CSV table of C-alpha atoms and ligand atoms in Angstrom, one decimal:
chain,number,residue,atom,x,y,z
A,89,MET,CA,4.9,-20.0,3.4
A,90,SER,CA,5.5,-21.8,6.8
A,91,TYR,CA,5.9,-19.7,10.1
A,92,ARG,CA,6.4,-20.4,13.4
A,93,HIS,CA,3.9,-18.4,15.1
A,94,VAL,CA,1.4,-16.1,11.8
A,95,LYS,CA,-1.4,-18.7,11.4
A,96,LEU,CA,-3.3,-17.2,8.2
A,97,PRO,CA,-6.6,-18.3,8.5
A,98,GLU,CA,-7.4,-21.2,5.8
A,99,SER,CA,-10.9,-19.1,5.2
A,100,GLY,CA,-10.0,-16.6,4.0
A,101,GLN,CA,-8.0,-15.4,0.7
A,102,LYS,CA,-4.9,-13.7,-0.1
A,103,ILE,CA,-4.9,-10.0,-1.4
A,104,SER,CA,-2.6,-11.1,-5.0
A,105,ILE,CA,-1.7,-8.3,-7.5
A,106,SER,CA,-2.0,-8.2,-11.2
A,107,ASP,CA,-1.4,-6.1,-14.1
A,108,ASN,CA,-0.3,-3.4,-11.0
A,109,ARG,CA,-3.8,-3.8,-9.2
A,110,LEU,CA,-4.6,-5.4,-6.2
A,111,VAL,CA,-7.0,-8.4,-6.3
A,112,VAL,CA,-8.7,-8.5,-3.3
A,113,SER,CA,-11.8,-11.4,-3.3
A,114,ASP,CA,-14.9,-10.9,-1.2
A,115,ASN,CA,-12.5,-13.1,1.6
A,116,PRO,CA,-9.3,-11.4,1.7
A,117,ILE,CA,-6.9,-12.0,4.6
A,118,LEU,CA,-5.6,-8.9,6.6
A,119,GLY,CA,-3.3,-8.7,9.0
A,120,PHE,CA,-3.1,-7.0,12.1
A,121,ILE,CA,-0.8,-5.9,14.6
A,122,GLU,CA,-2.0,-5.2,17.8
A,123,GLY,CA,0.5,-3.0,19.0
A,124,ASP,CA,2.3,-1.6,22.9
A,125,GLY,CA,0.4,0.3,25.4
A,126,ILE,CA,-3.0,1.3,23.7
A,127,GLY,CA,-2.7,-0.6,21.2
A,128,SER,CA,-5.1,-3.5,22.3
A,129,ASP,CA,-7.8,-1.1,23.5
A,130,ILE,CA,-8.2,0.2,20.4
A,131,THR,CA,-7.6,-2.4,17.8
A,132,SER,CA,-10.5,-4.0,19.8
A,133,ALA,CA,-12.7,-1.7,19.7
A,134,ALA,CA,-11.4,-0.7,15.7
A,135,MET,CA,-11.9,-4.0,14.7
A,136,ARG,CA,-15.9,-4.4,16.4
A,137,VAL,CA,-17.0,-1.1,14.3
A,138,TRP,CA,-14.5,-2.5,11.1
A,139,ASP,CA,-16.5,-5.9,11.2
A,140,ALA,CA,-19.7,-4.5,11.9
A,141,ALA,CA,-19.4,-1.8,8.7
A,142,VAL,CA,-17.9,-4.5,6.6
A,143,ALA,CA,-20.9,-7.0,7.8
A,144,LYS,CA,-23.6,-3.8,7.2
A,145,ALA,CA,-22.5,-2.7,4.2
A,146,TYR,CA,-22.2,-6.3,1.8
A,147,GLY,CA,-25.1,-7.8,3.8
A,148,GLY,CA,-22.4,-11.0,5.1
A,149,GLN,CA,-21.6,-10.9,1.2
A,150,ARG,CA,-18.4,-10.0,1.8
A,151,LYS,CA,-15.9,-10.6,5.7
A,152,VAL,CA,-12.3,-9.4,6.2
A,153,HIS,CA,-10.1,-12.7,7.9
A,154,TRP,CA,-7.8,-10.9,10.2
A,155,ALA,CA,-4.5,-12.9,10.9
A,156,GLU,CA,-2.4,-11.8,13.3
A,157,LEU,CA,1.1,-10.3,13.3
A,158,PHE,CA,3.5,-9.5,15.8
A,159,LEU,CA,5.7,-6.6,16.6
A,160,GLY,CA,6.7,-5.0,19.7
A,161,GLU,CA,6.4,-6.2,22.9
A,162,LYS,CA,4.0,-9.0,22.2
A,163,ALA,CA,6.2,-10.1,19.3
A,164,ALA,CA,9.0,-10.0,21.8
A,165,GLY,CA,7.3,-12.7,24.8
A,166,ILE,CA,6.4,-15.0,21.4
A,167,TYR,CA,9.8,-15.0,19.8
A,168,ASP,CA,12.2,-14.8,22.9
A,169,GLY,CA,12.8,-10.9,23.0
A,170,ASP,CA,12.9,-10.6,19.5
A,171,TYR,CA,11.3,-7.4,19.3
A,172,PHE,CA,11.1,-7.1,15.8
A,173,PRO,CA,10.5,-10.7,13.8
A,174,ALA,CA,11.8,-11.0,10.4
A,175,GLU,CA,8.5,-13.2,10.0
A,176,THR,CA,6.1,-10.0,10.3
A,177,LEU,CA,7.4,-8.8,7.9
A,178,ASP,CA,7.2,-12.3,5.5
A,179,ALA,CA,4.1,-12.1,6.6
A,180,ILE,CA,3.0,-8.4,5.5
A,181,LYS,CA,5.1,-9.0,2.1
A,182,GLU,CA,2.9,-12.3,1.8
A,183,LEU,CA,-0.7,-10.3,2.4
A,184,THR,CA,0.7,-7.4,0.9
A,185,VAL,CA,-2.0,-5.2,3.0
A,186,ALA,CA,-2.2,-4.9,7.5
A,187,ILE,CA,-3.0,-2.2,9.8
A,188,LYS,CA,-1.5,-1.5,12.9
A,189,GLY,CA,-1.6,0.0,16.5
A,190,PRO,CA,1.2,2.4,18.2
A,191,LEU,CA,4.5,0.5,19.0
A,192,THR,CA,7.3,1.1,21.7
A,193,THR,CA,10.5,2.1,21.2
A,194,PRO,CA,12.7,0.3,23.5
A,195,VAL,CA,15.2,3.0,25.4
A,196,GLY,CA,18.7,1.5,25.2
A,197,GLY,CA,21.3,1.5,23.7
A,198,GLY,CA,21.4,2.0,19.8
A,199,PHE,CA,17.7,0.3,19.6
A,200,ARG,CA,16.4,1.2,16.2
A,201,SER,CA,12.7,2.6,16.5
A,202,LEU,CA,10.5,0.2,15.0
A,203,ASN,CA,8.4,2.0,13.1
A,204,VAL,CA,11.8,3.3,11.4
A,205,SER,CA,13.0,-0.2,10.7
A,206,LEU,CA,9.5,-1.2,9.5
A,207,ARG,CA,9.6,1.3,6.7
A,208,GLN,CA,12.7,0.8,5.7
A,209,GLU,CA,12.7,-2.7,5.4
A,210,LEU,CA,9.3,-3.1,3.2
A,211,ASP,CA,10.9,0.2,1.6
A,212,LEU,CA,7.3,2.0,2.5
A,213,TYR,CA,7.7,5.4,1.0
A,214,ALA,CA,5.0,7.3,0.9
A,215,CYS,CA,3.8,8.2,4.2
A,216,VAL,CA,0.2,9.1,3.7
A,217,ARG,CA,-2.3,10.5,6.1
A,218,PRO,CA,-5.5,12.6,5.0
A,219,VAL,CA,-6.6,15.4,7.5
A,220,THR,CA,-10.4,16.5,6.7
A,221,TYR,CA,-12.5,17.7,9.6
A,222,PHE,CA,-15.6,16.1,11.2
A,223,SER,CA,-18.5,18.5,12.0
A,224,GLY,CA,-18.9,18.9,15.2
A,225,VAL,CA,-14.9,17.8,16.3
A,226,PRO,CA,-13.5,20.7,18.6
A,227,SER,CA,-10.8,22.8,16.4
A,228,PRO,CA,-8.9,25.6,16.9
A,229,MET,CA,-9.5,27.0,14.0
A,230,LYS,CA,-12.4,29.5,12.6
A,231,ARG,CA,-13.2,27.3,9.4
A,232,PRO,CA,-11.8,24.2,10.6
A,233,GLU,CA,-14.6,22.6,7.0
A,234,ASP,CA,-12.3,24.0,4.9
A,235,VAL,CA,-8.9,21.8,6.1
A,236,ASP,CA,-9.4,18.5,3.6
A,237,VAL,CA,-6.3,17.9,2.2
A,238,VAL,CA,-4.0,14.7,2.0
A,239,ILE,CA,-0.9,14.6,2.7
A,240,PHE,CA,2.4,12.5,0.6
A,241,ARG,CA,5.2,12.6,2.5
A,242,GLU,CA,8.6,11.4,1.4
A,243,ASN,CA,9.7,8.4,4.4
A,244,THR,CA,13.1,7.4,3.2
A,245,GLU,CA,14.8,10.3,2.4
A,246,ASP,CA,15.9,13.7,3.0
A,247,VAL,CA,17.6,14.5,6.9
A,248,TYR,CA,16.0,10.9,7.9
A,249,CYS,CA,18.7,9.1,6.7
A,250,GLY,CA,21.1,8.8,9.7
A,251,ILE,CA,24.1,10.0,7.6
A,252,GLU,CA,25.7,12.2,10.8
A,253,TYR,CA,29.0,12.2,12.0
A,254,GLN,CA,28.9,13.8,15.8
A,255,SER,CA,30.8,17.5,17.0
A,256,GLY,CA,34.4,15.7,18.2
A,257,THR,CA,34.8,12.2,17.0
A,258,PRO,CA,37.7,11.4,14.4
A,259,GLU,CA,34.9,11.1,11.3
A,260,ASN,CA,33.5,14.6,11.7
A,261,GLU,CA,37.0,15.9,11.0
A,262,LYS,CA,37.4,13.8,8.3
A,263,VAL,CA,34.4,14.9,6.7
A,264,ALA,CA,35.0,18.7,7.4
A,265,LYS,CA,38.3,18.4,6.2
A,266,PHE,CA,36.9,17.3,3.6
A,267,LEU,CA,34.0,19.9,2.8
A,268,ARG,CA,36.5,23.3,3.7
A,269,GLU,CA,39.4,21.9,2.0
A,270,GLU,CA,38.1,20.7,-1.4
A,271,MET,CA,34.5,21.5,-1.6
A,272,GLY,CA,34.9,25.3,-0.1
A,273,ALA,CA,32.2,25.2,2.4
A,274,GLU,CA,32.5,27.0,5.4
A,275,PHE,CA,31.1,27.0,9.0
A,276,PHE,CA,32.3,26.4,13.0
A,277,GLU,CA,34.7,24.5,14.4
A,278,ASP,CA,33.6,21.5,15.5
A,279,ALA,CA,29.7,22.2,14.0
A,280,GLY,CA,27.8,18.3,14.2
A,281,ILE,CA,27.0,17.8,10.5
A,282,GLY,CA,24.2,16.1,9.0
A,283,ILE,CA,23.4,14.8,5.4
A,284,LYS,CA,20.3,15.2,3.5
A,285,PRO,CA,20.1,13.3,0.9
A,286,ILE,CA,17.0,14.4,-2.5
A,287,SER,CA,17.4,11.7,-5.0
A,288,PRO,CA,15.2,11.9,-8.8
A,289,PHE,CA,14.0,8.4,-8.1
A,290,GLY,CA,12.7,9.3,-4.3
A,291,SER,CA,11.5,12.4,-5.6
A,292,LYS,CA,9.1,11.4,-8.7
A,293,ARG,CA,7.6,7.6,-7.0
A,294,LEU,CA,6.4,9.8,-4.2
A,295,VAL,CA,4.9,12.9,-6.6
A,296,ARG,CA,3.2,10.0,-8.8
A,297,LYS,CA,1.9,8.3,-6.2
A,298,ALA,CA,0.3,11.7,-4.8
A,299,ILE,CA,-0.8,12.6,-8.7
A,300,GLN,CA,-1.7,9.0,-9.0
A,301,PHE,CA,-3.9,9.6,-5.5
A,302,ALA,CA,-5.5,12.9,-7.1
A,303,ILE,CA,-6.4,11.2,-10.4
A,304,ASP,CA,-8.0,7.8,-8.8
A,305,ASN,CA,-10.1,10.5,-6.3
A,306,ASP,CA,-11.2,13.3,-8.1
A,307,ARG,CA,-9.0,15.8,-6.5
A,308,ASP,CA,-8.3,19.1,-7.7
A,309,SER,CA,-4.6,20.1,-7.3
A,310,VAL,CA,-1.1,18.7,-6.3
A,311,THR,CA,0.9,21.3,-3.8
A,312,LEU,CA,4.6,20.4,-4.0
A,313,VAL,CA,6.0,21.3,-1.0
A,314,HIS,CA,9.7,22.8,-0.3
A,315,LYS,CA,11.6,25.2,0.8
A,316,GLY,CA,14.0,25.1,-2.3
A,317,ASN,CA,14.8,29.0,-2.4
A,318,ILE,CA,17.5,28.1,0.5
A,319,MET,CA,18.2,24.5,-0.1
A,320,LYS,CA,18.7,24.5,-3.8
A,321,PHE,CA,19.9,21.4,-4.9
A,322,THR,CA,17.3,19.3,-2.9
A,323,GLU,CA,14.4,21.0,-1.9
A,324,GLY,CA,14.4,22.9,-4.9
A,325,ALA,CA,15.5,19.9,-7.1
A,326,PHE,CA,12.7,17.9,-5.4
A,327,ARG,CA,10.3,20.5,-6.8
A,328,ASN,CA,11.5,20.7,-10.3
A,329,TRP,CA,11.2,16.9,-9.9
A,330,GLY,CA,7.7,16.3,-9.1
A,331,TYR,CA,7.1,19.3,-12.6
A,332,GLU,CA,9.0,17.4,-14.9
A,333,LEU,CA,7.5,14.1,-13.6
A,334,ALA,CA,3.7,15.5,-13.8
A,335,ARG,CA,5.0,16.6,-17.4
A,336,ASP,CA,6.5,13.2,-18.3
A,337,GLU,CA,4.2,11.3,-16.9
A,338,PHE,CA,0.9,12.6,-16.8
A,339,PRO,CA,0.9,15.5,-19.3
A,340,ASP,CA,-3.1,14.7,-19.9
A,341,GLN,CA,-4.1,14.8,-16.3
A,342,THR,CA,-2.4,17.6,-15.4
A,343,ILE,CA,-1.5,21.3,-15.5
A,344,SER,CA,0.9,23.1,-14.0
A,345,GLU,CA,-0.1,27.2,-12.3
A,346,ASP,CA,1.6,29.0,-14.8
A,347,GLU,CA,-0.1,26.9,-17.5
A,348,LEU,CA,-2.9,27.5,-16.0
A,349,TRP,CA,-3.1,31.6,-16.1
A,350,GLU,CA,-1.0,31.2,-19.2
A,351,LYS,CA,-3.4,29.9,-21.4
A,352,TYR,CA,-6.7,29.0,-19.1
A,353,ASP,CA,-7.3,32.7,-17.7
A,354,GLY,CA,-7.0,30.9,-13.7
A,355,GLU,CA,-10.3,28.6,-14.8
A,356,ALA,CA,-9.0,25.1,-14.9
A,357,PRO,CA,-10.2,22.4,-17.8
A,358,ALA,CA,-12.2,20.0,-16.9
A,359,GLY,CA,-10.4,16.6,-16.0
A,360,LYS,CA,-7.0,18.4,-15.1
A,361,ILE,CA,-5.0,18.3,-11.7
A,362,ILE,CA,-3.4,21.4,-11.4
A,363,ILE,CA,0.5,21.1,-10.3
A,364,LYS,CA,2.0,24.0,-8.0
A,365,ASP,CA,4.1,24.5,-5.7
A,366,ARG,CA,4.7,26.5,-2.2
A,367,ILE,CA,7.6,27.0,0.2
A,368,ALA,CA,7.2,25.0,3.0
A,369,ASP,CA,7.0,28.3,5.7
A,370,ILE,CA,4.3,30.4,3.8
A,371,MET,CA,2.0,26.5,3.6
A,372,PHE,CA,2.3,26.7,7.3
A,373,GLN,CA,0.6,29.7,7.4
A,374,LEU,CA,-1.6,29.0,4.5
A,375,MET,CA,-2.6,26.4,5.7
A,376,GLN,CA,-4.6,27.8,9.0
A,377,LEU,CA,-5.8,31.4,6.3
A,378,ARG,CA,-7.1,29.6,2.9
A,379,PRO,CA,-6.8,25.4,3.4
A,380,ALA,CA,-9.6,25.4,1.1
A,381,GLU,CA,-6.5,26.2,-1.7
A,382,PHE,CA,-4.6,22.8,-1.2
A,383,ASP,CA,-5.8,19.1,-1.7
A,384,VAL,CA,-3.0,16.7,-2.3
A,385,LEU,CA,0.3,17.8,-0.4
A,386,ALA,CA,3.8,15.8,-1.4
A,387,THR,CA,6.4,17.3,0.6
A,388,MET,CA,9.2,15.4,1.7
A,389,ASN,CA,10.4,14.0,4.9
A,390,LEU,CA,11.0,16.9,7.7
A,391,ASN,CA,8.7,19.2,6.1
A,392,GLY,CA,5.9,16.4,5.6
A,393,ASP,CA,6.7,15.1,9.9
A,394,TYR,CA,5.9,18.9,10.8
A,395,LEU,CA,3.1,19.4,8.7
A,396,SER,CA,1.4,16.5,8.7
A,397,ASP,CA,1.2,16.5,13.0
A,398,ALA,CA,0.4,20.7,12.8
A,399,LEU,CA,-2.5,19.6,10.0
A,400,ALA,CA,-3.7,17.2,12.4
A,401,ALA,CA,-4.2,19.7,15.4
A,402,GLU,CA,-6.4,21.9,12.9
A,403,VAL,CA,-8.5,19.3,12.6
A,404,GLY,CA,-9.6,17.6,16.4
A,405,GLY,CA,-5.2,16.5,17.1
A,406,MET,CA,-3.3,12.7,17.5
A,407,GLY,CA,-6.8,11.2,18.3
A,408,ILE,CA,-7.9,11.3,15.4
A,409,ALA,CA,-5.6,10.8,12.8
A,410,PRO,CA,-4.7,7.9,10.6
A,411,GLY,CA,-2.1,7.3,8.5
A,412,ALA,CA,-0.7,4.6,5.8
A,413,ASN,CA,3.0,3.9,5.1
A,414,MET,CA,3.0,2.6,1.6
A,415,ALA,CA,5.5,0.8,-1.3
A,416,ASP,CA,4.1,0.4,-4.4
A,417,HIS,CA,1.5,-1.6,-3.1
A,418,VAL,CA,2.1,-2.8,0.2
A,419,ALA,CA,0.5,-0.8,2.2
A,420,VAL,CA,0.6,-1.2,6.0
A,421,PHE,CA,-2.3,1.5,8.1
A,422,GLU,CA,-1.0,2.7,11.2
A,423,ALA,CA,-2.7,4.8,14.4
A,424,THR,CA,-0.2,7.9,14.2
A,425,HIS,CA,0.1,8.5,17.5
A,426,GLY,CA,2.6,6.4,20.0
A,427,THR,CA,1.5,3.9,22.8
A,428,ALA,CA,0.8,6.7,25.7
A,429,PRO,CA,1.1,4.5,27.8
A,430,LYS,CA,0.3,6.5,30.9
A,431,TYR,CA,-3.4,4.8,29.5
A,432,ALA,CA,-2.9,1.9,29.0
A,433,ASN,CA,-5.3,-1.0,29.0
A,434,LEU,CA,-7.6,1.5,30.5
A,435,ASP,CA,-10.0,1.5,27.4
A,436,LYS,CA,-10.2,4.9,27.7
A,437,VAL,CA,-8.4,6.8,24.7
A,438,ASN,CA,-10.0,7.1,21.4
A,439,PRO,CA,-9.5,4.6,19.1
A,440,SER,CA,-10.7,7.5,16.0
A,441,SER,CA,-6.8,6.8,14.6
A,442,LEU,CA,-6.9,3.9,14.3
A,443,MET,CA,-10.8,2.7,13.4
A,444,PHE,CA,-10.0,6.0,10.3
A,445,SER,CA,-6.5,3.9,9.6
A,446,GLY,CA,-9.0,1.3,8.5
A,447,CYS,CA,-11.1,2.8,6.5
A,448,MET,CA,-8.2,4.1,4.3
A,449,MET,CA,-7.3,0.4,4.2
A,450,PHE,CA,-11.1,-0.6,3.0
A,451,ASP,CA,-10.9,2.1,0.9
A,452,TYR,CA,-7.3,1.0,-0.6
A,453,ILE,CA,-8.9,-2.4,-1.0
A,454,GLY,CA,-12.1,-1.3,-2.6
A,455,TRP,CA,-14.5,-1.7,-0.3
A,456,ARG,CA,-15.9,2.6,-0.3
A,457,GLU,CA,-18.5,1.8,0.9
A,458,VAL,CA,-16.9,0.2,4.2
A,459,SER,CA,-15.5,4.0,4.9
A,460,ALA,CA,-18.6,6.1,3.8
A,461,MET,CA,-20.4,4.1,6.1
A,462,ILE,CA,-18.3,4.7,9.6
A,463,ASN,CA,-17.9,8.4,8.7
A,464,GLN,CA,-21.3,9.4,8.4
A,465,ALA,CA,-21.6,6.8,11.9
A,466,PHE,CA,-18.5,8.8,13.4
A,467,ALA,CA,-19.8,11.8,12.7
A,468,SER,CA,-23.5,11.2,14.0
A,469,THR,CA,-21.9,9.7,17.1
A,470,VAL,CA,-19.8,13.1,17.7
A,471,ALA,CA,-22.9,15.2,16.8
A,472,ALA,CA,-25.0,13.5,19.6
A,473,GLY,CA,-21.5,14.9,21.7
A,474,ILE,CA,-20.5,11.0,22.6
A,475,VAL,CA,-16.6,11.2,22.6
A,476,THR,CA,-13.6,9.8,24.5
A,477,TYR,CA,-12.2,12.3,27.2
A,478,ASP,CA,-10.0,14.2,24.4
A,479,PHE,CA,-13.1,15.6,23.2
A,480,ALA,CA,-14.8,16.2,26.3
A,481,ARG,CA,-12.5,18.1,27.6
A,482,GLN,CA,-12.4,20.7,24.7
A,483,MET,CA,-16.2,20.7,24.4
A,484,ASP,CA,-19.5,21.9,26.5
A,485,GLY,CA,-22.1,19.1,27.7
A,486,ALA,CA,-20.4,15.9,26.0
A,487,THR,CA,-20.9,12.2,27.1
A,488,GLU,CA,-17.4,11.3,28.2
A,489,VAL,CA,-17.6,7.5,27.2
A,490,SER,CA,-14.5,4.6,26.9
A,491,THR,CA,-12.9,3.4,24.2
A,492,SER,CA,-15.1,0.6,24.1
A,493,GLY,CA,-17.9,2.7,25.5
A,494,PHE,CA,-17.6,5.0,21.6
A,495,ALA,CA,-17.1,1.6,19.4
A,496,ASP,CA,-20.5,0.7,21.1
A,497,ALA,CA,-22.2,4.4,20.2
A,498,LEU,CA,-20.8,4.5,16.6
A,499,ILE,CA,-21.6,0.8,15.8
A,500,GLU,CA,-25.1,1.4,16.9
A,501,ARG,CA,-25.1,4.7,14.6
A,502,LEU,CA,-23.7,2.6,11.6
B,641,LIG,P1,2.3,9.5,22.3
B,641,LIG,O1,1.8,7.9,22.5
B,641,LIG,O2,1.2,9.8,21.3
B,641,LIG,O3,1.4,10.3,23.6
B,641,LIG,C1,1.2,11.6,23.9
B,641,LIG,C2,0.3,12.3,24.3
B,641,LIG,O4,-1.4,12.4,22.6
B,641,LIG,C3,-1.2,11.1,25.2
B,641,LIG,O5,-0.3,11.9,26.0
B,641,LIG,C4,-2.7,11.9,24.5
B,641,LIG,O6,-2.9,13.2,25.4
B,641,LIG,C5,-2.0,11.7,23.5
B,641,LIG,N1,-2.6,10.8,22.5
B,641,LIG,C6,-2.0,10.0,22.0
B,641,LIG,N2,-3.4,9.1,21.7
B,641,LIG,C7,-4.6,9.4,22.1
B,641,LIG,C8,-5.4,8.4,21.5
B,641,LIG,N3,-5.6,7.4,21.2
B,641,LIG,N4,-6.6,8.8,22.6
B,641,LIG,C9,-6.5,10.5,22.6
B,641,LIG,N5,-5.4,11.3,22.9
B,641,LIG,C10,-3.9,10.5,22.2
B,641,LIG,O7,3.2,10.1,22.3
B,641,LIG,P2,4.3,10.0,23.3
B,641,LIG,O8,4.0,9.2,24.5
B,641,LIG,O9,6.2,10.7,23.1
B,641,LIG,O10,4.8,8.2,22.9
B,641,LIG,C11,5.3,7.5,24.1
B,641,LIG,C12,5.3,6.5,22.9
B,641,LIG,O11,5.6,5.8,22.0
B,641,LIG,C13,7.1,6.4,22.7
B,641,LIG,O12,7.8,5.1,23.3
B,641,LIG,C14,6.8,6.6,21.0
B,641,LIG,O13,8.7,5.5,20.5
B,641,LIG,C15,6.3,5.9,20.9
B,641,LIG,N6,5.8,6.6,19.3
B,641,LIG,C16,4.9,5.7,18.9
B,641,LIG,C17,4.3,5.1,17.5
B,641,LIG,C18,4.0,4.7,16.3
B,641,LIG,O14,4.3,3.6,16.5
B,641,LIG,N7,4.0,5.0,15.3
B,641,LIG,C19,4.4,7.4,16.5
B,641,LIG,C20,4.7,7.8,18.0
B,641,LIG,C21,5.6,7.9,19.3
B,641,LIG,P3,-3.0,13.6,26.7
B,641,LIG,O15,-1.5,13.2,27.5
B,641,LIG,O16,-3.1,15.3,26.6
B,641,LIG,O17,-3.8,13.1,27.4
């Protein structure tokens, strides 16, 4: 494919798909989008760490060939004011794997969030967020080391679909009339109305990805998080479709929590992943009181949005929380925080959210040694009290360093 502004490095090879799996050479081309605000600071720091870890892990046998792609303000400067150039989407599809910094949502009439547009255009239906504790990181929990979960949040459905009718508009009146007169619904006059679609297709593909991840990564359980006691045909249905999918597609690898007690007296047979479910509100409490009982979580869009930020806070907050948005194969890894404009170009913020998103990316392409090495170097850097401002203000006796200084300290410890 030819592009106007994207240049794919000739030295590398594109990732391809064969037998439903990624085929990754020793010299893959990966896309990166710098992002707005603090994006350039954290991207340059994280890239230095990734490249150093790859070089060290494979002794020069493997190398990432980065292709810069453009979204947001940088794109607008290059593509005549276009914040969301179509060729960036084409390039992500062609390269399969990319990583991005945060993007500003320009304020102005009708401008859709670039992040939401990216997820919709590429049908990145699973938002994946691992939440793991690193020794020494400041946490409000008594036993933060018990937190080790991976959240799979459905990204395309739920109240996020934008099917909403504003109070007082003719559209609202039409929908309200239909609901009252034809469906027998009762609700207050002039209520704004939103619709929450949850489908078997959307639910099952998300739960399938969560269970496959649990299998590939030797995880013990997948918990379906829902509010099905109240919203039976959406949230309750998500739960039921999740169990159905596990029974139909993974009968040899999974058992339900009911079966676990009925047939195995609560002792999981070797190699079986337990599928369980919990009501969303109690889940927030359990993740504070008994987080060790949970492993992979599968959620709908809204519950997952709340839960992933709440859990990130348990292990150090947004400066350290990584994430990815995934389709069946195409995956865009991203820092989960925003552009923090007041810190832009100050070389101040924590690059760890993006850096760990890169670790997820290396795991995804099968280069697990890279993330293992970065995890270990991160732990020893923080244990030495070398941290950026966000951690320093919560730790006694820490040495505060800049974004680039943190990358330097980490690279020294690889
Ligand atoms: P934000 O950019 O995430 O910043 C909120 C606060 O979080 C910062 O003021 C800072 O806290 C802390 N923070 C964020 N990144 C950090 C880092 N790397 N290291 C340490 N601390 C960090 O949220 P926002 O101010 O609400 O949003 C700003 C812009 O970002 C908006 O345009 C929004 O649309 C966009 N946004 C983009 C994404 C995305 O691209 N995925 C996500 C969210 C928001 P302190 O002030 O306490 O130091």
